[in-house]
C-alpha cells in the first residue's frame, strides 16, 4: 500500500466516523458540511440533493426521533470497506445499526462515493438502505421500507 492509498483509506474512514459522531451528537451544521454542495443523499426511496435538502432531511429525522423519546442514540458501524479509486476518491461500504435508549431501532447499509477537496474528505453520494427496524421505530410512521421488527 503506497502513501496515497493509505491517505485515502484513513481520510474516508475518518469521514464515516465523523458522520456518526456529528449525527449522534446532534451537530447539524458540521454534519451537513461533510457533504459536497451538490451531494446526493438517498435513504431508501427518499432522495435529497444539495446541502439545504440534506439539512432539511436531518432536521425532520431529528424531530421524529425526539418525538418518540428514543434519544440519546448511537450509530454503530461494522464491515467497513474502502475501495480507493485510481483517479482519486473512493467508494465505501459499511453496515450500521442505530441503538437508542430502548435498544436497537434500525439497521442497514451505507454505500458512498467520497472525494477529497482541499484536504477534507466529503460525501459526493451517500445511499442509506434501511434493511430493518423495530416495530416501534419512528421509521415505521415515516413509511420506511424494511423488514420491521
Tab-separated table of C-alpha atoms in Angstrom:
chain	number	residue	atom	x	y	z
A	1	UNK	CA	0.000	0.000	0.000
A	2	UNK	CA	1.503	3.323	-1.014
A	3	UNK	CA	1.135	6.643	0.811
A	4	UNK	CA	-1.689	7.908	-1.471
A	5	UNK	CA	-3.769	4.792	-0.852
A	6	UNK	CA	-3.124	4.985	2.882
A	7	UNK	CA	-4.207	8.661	2.946
A	8	UNK	CA	-7.382	7.763	1.039
A	9	UNK	CA	-8.267	4.913	3.382
A	10	UNK	CA	-7.632	6.982	6.526
A	11	UNK	CA	-9.451	10.037	5.131
A	12	UNK	CA	-12.503	8.035	4.069
A	13	UNK	CA	-12.637	6.169	7.405
A	14	UNK	CA	-12.429	9.483	9.263
A	15	UNK	CA	-15.328	10.818	7.159
A	16	UNK	CA	-17.508	7.819	8.090
A	17	UNK	CA	-16.640	8.236	11.778
A	18	UNK	CA	-17.301	11.987	11.629
A	19	UNK	CA	-20.757	11.371	10.161
A	20	UNK	CA	-21.780	9.102	13.038
A	21	UNK	CA	-20.249	11.422	15.644
A	22	UNK	CA	-21.994	14.566	14.359
A	23	UNK	CA	-25.302	12.745	13.807
A	24	UNK	CA	-25.252	11.158	17.267
A	25	UNK	CA	-24.328	14.417	18.980
A	26	UNK	CA	-26.983	16.426	17.105
A	27	UNK	CA	-24.440	18.730	15.465
A	28	UNK	CA	-26.324	19.558	12.274
A	29	UNK	CA	-24.021	22.177	10.728
A	30	UNK	CA	-20.813	20.116	10.780
A	31	UNK	CA	-22.832	17.043	9.708
A	32	UNK	CA	-24.171	18.804	6.622
A	33	UNK	CA	-20.711	20.224	5.868
A	34	UNK	CA	-19.497	16.647	5.346
A	35	UNK	CA	-21.391	16.689	2.031
A	36	UNK	CA	-20.397	18.446	-1.179
A	37	UNK	CA	-22.670	21.397	-2.031
A	38	UNK	CA	-24.351	19.306	-4.776
A	39	UNK	CA	-24.183	15.944	-2.970
A	40	UNK	CA	-26.899	13.339	-3.271
A	41	UNK	CA	-28.154	11.734	-0.042
A	42	UNK	CA	-30.575	8.880	-0.601
A	43	UNK	CA	-32.283	6.905	2.137
A	44	UNK	CA	-34.352	4.084	0.677
A	45	UNK	CA	-36.685	5.847	-1.814
A	46	UNK	CA	-36.153	9.395	-0.470
A	47	UNK	CA	-33.564	11.378	-2.458
A	48	UNK	CA	-32.167	14.695	-1.214
A	49	UNK	CA	-29.894	16.784	-3.445
A	50	UNK	CA	-27.720	19.577	-2.086
A	51	UNK	CA	-26.848	20.658	1.422
A	52	UNK	CA	-30.109	22.548	2.014
A	53	UNK	CA	-32.243	19.491	1.221
A	54	UNK	CA	-29.938	17.238	3.227
A	55	UNK	CA	-30.138	19.594	6.234
A	56	UNK	CA	-33.952	19.630	5.980
A	57	UNK	CA	-33.980	15.820	5.965
A	58	UNK	CA	-31.760	15.642	9.078
A	59	UNK	CA	-33.864	18.257	10.912
A	60	UNK	CA	-37.039	16.286	10.179
A	61	UNK	CA	-35.441	12.981	11.202
A	62	UNK	CA	-34.163	14.512	14.446
A	63	UNK	CA	-37.621	15.849	15.294
A	64	UNK	CA	-39.121	12.444	14.563
A	65	UNK	CA	-36.671	10.667	16.872
A	66	UNK	CA	-37.053	13.255	19.649
A	67	UNK	CA	-40.864	12.949	19.454
A	68	UNK	CA	-40.775	9.256	20.413
A	69	UNK	CA	-38.208	9.701	23.179
A	70	UNK	CA	-35.612	7.316	21.748
A	71	UNK	CA	-32.621	9.614	22.184
A	72	UNK	CA	-29.842	9.614	23.026
A	73	UNK	CA	-28.846	7.056	20.458
A	74	UNK	CA	-25.708	5.850	18.770
A	75	UNK	CA	-24.779	4.557	15.335
A	76	UNK	CA	-22.517	1.521	15.254
A	77	UNK	CA	-20.562	0.706	12.079
A	78	UNK	CA	-19.136	-2.640	11.049
A	79	UNK	CA	-17.805	-4.364	7.925
A	80	UNK	CA	-16.324	-1.060	6.769
A	81	UNK	CA	-14.826	-1.467	3.295
A	82	UNK	CA	-12.979	1.329	1.498
A	83	UNK	CA	-12.069	0.954	-2.168
A	84	UNK	CA	-9.741	3.734	-3.355
A	85	UNK	CA	-10.240	4.822	-6.963
A	86	UNK	CA	-7.061	5.184	-9.033
A	87	UNK	CA	-8.332	8.584	-10.283
A	88	UNK	CA	-8.899	9.811	-6.711
A	89	UNK	CA	-11.626	9.457	-4.151
A	90	UNK	CA	-13.083	6.143	-3.065
A	91	UNK	CA	-16.219	4.101	-2.770
A	92	UNK	CA	-17.171	2.819	0.663
A	93	UNK	CA	-19.496	0.250	2.166
A	94	UNK	CA	-20.450	-0.194	5.803
A	95	UNK	CA	-23.133	-1.907	7.844
A	96	UNK	CA	-24.803	0.223	10.507
A	97	UNK	CA	-27.068	-0.211	13.467
A	98	UNK	CA	-28.766	2.598	15.374
A	99	UNK	CA	-29.340	1.884	19.055
A	100	UNK	CA	-31.479	4.214	21.155
A	101	UNK	CA	-32.462	4.113	24.810
A	102	UNK	CA	-34.969	1.304	24.089
A	103	UNK	CA	-32.439	-0.826	22.204
A	104	UNK	CA	-31.846	-1.487	18.514
A	105	UNK	CA	-34.052	0.780	16.411
A	106	UNK	CA	-32.942	0.323	12.804
A	107	UNK	CA	-30.121	-1.148	10.755
A	108	UNK	CA	-28.847	-1.415	7.218
A	109	UNK	CA	-26.014	-0.354	4.941
A	110	UNK	CA	-24.228	2.747	3.710
A	111	UNK	CA	-22.759	2.899	0.194
A	112	UNK	CA	-20.809	6.038	-0.578
A	113	UNK	CA	-18.799	7.910	-3.141
A	114	UNK	CA	-16.316	10.119	-1.304
A	115	UNK	CA	-13.803	12.675	-2.550
A	116	UNK	CA	-11.052	14.831	-1.118
A	117	UNK	CA	-11.490	18.572	-1.640
A	118	UNK	CA	-8.840	20.974	-0.341
A	119	UNK	CA	-7.558	18.392	2.122
A	120	UNK	CA	-11.005	17.499	3.531
A	121	UNK	CA	-12.999	14.376	2.695
A	122	UNK	CA	-16.640	14.834	1.638
A	123	UNK	CA	-19.575	12.730	0.525
A	124	UNK	CA	-20.451	13.146	-3.134
A	125	UNK	CA	-23.152	10.479	-2.824
A	126	UNK	CA	-24.461	8.572	0.173
A	127	UNK	CA	-27.012	5.805	-0.217
A	128	UNK	CA	-28.576	4.546	3.009
A	129	UNK	CA	-30.521	1.308	2.790
A	130	UNK	CA	-32.582	0.608	5.903
A	131	UNK	CA	-32.936	-3.160	5.934
A	132	UNK	CA	-34.957	-3.474	9.119
A	133	UNK	CA	-36.339	-1.630	12.114
A	134	UNK	CA	-38.048	-2.217	15.434
A	135	UNK	CA	-41.844	-2.229	15.420
A	136	UNK	CA	-41.965	0.997	17.482
A	137	UNK	CA	-39.320	2.809	15.420
A	138	UNK	CA	-40.146	6.299	14.103
A	139	UNK	CA	-39.239	4.851	10.704
A	140	UNK	CA	-42.488	2.859	10.737
A	141	UNK	CA	-44.538	6.076	10.799
A	142	UNK	CA	-42.317	7.570	8.102
A	143	UNK	CA	-43.256	4.721	5.779
A	144	UNK	CA	-39.700	3.487	5.543
A	145	UNK	CA	-39.169	0.168	3.857
A	146	UNK	CA	-37.515	-2.608	5.750
A	147	UNK	CA	-38.331	-5.895	7.387
A	148	UNK	CA	-39.843	-4.424	10.527
A	149	UNK	CA	-39.314	-5.834	13.952
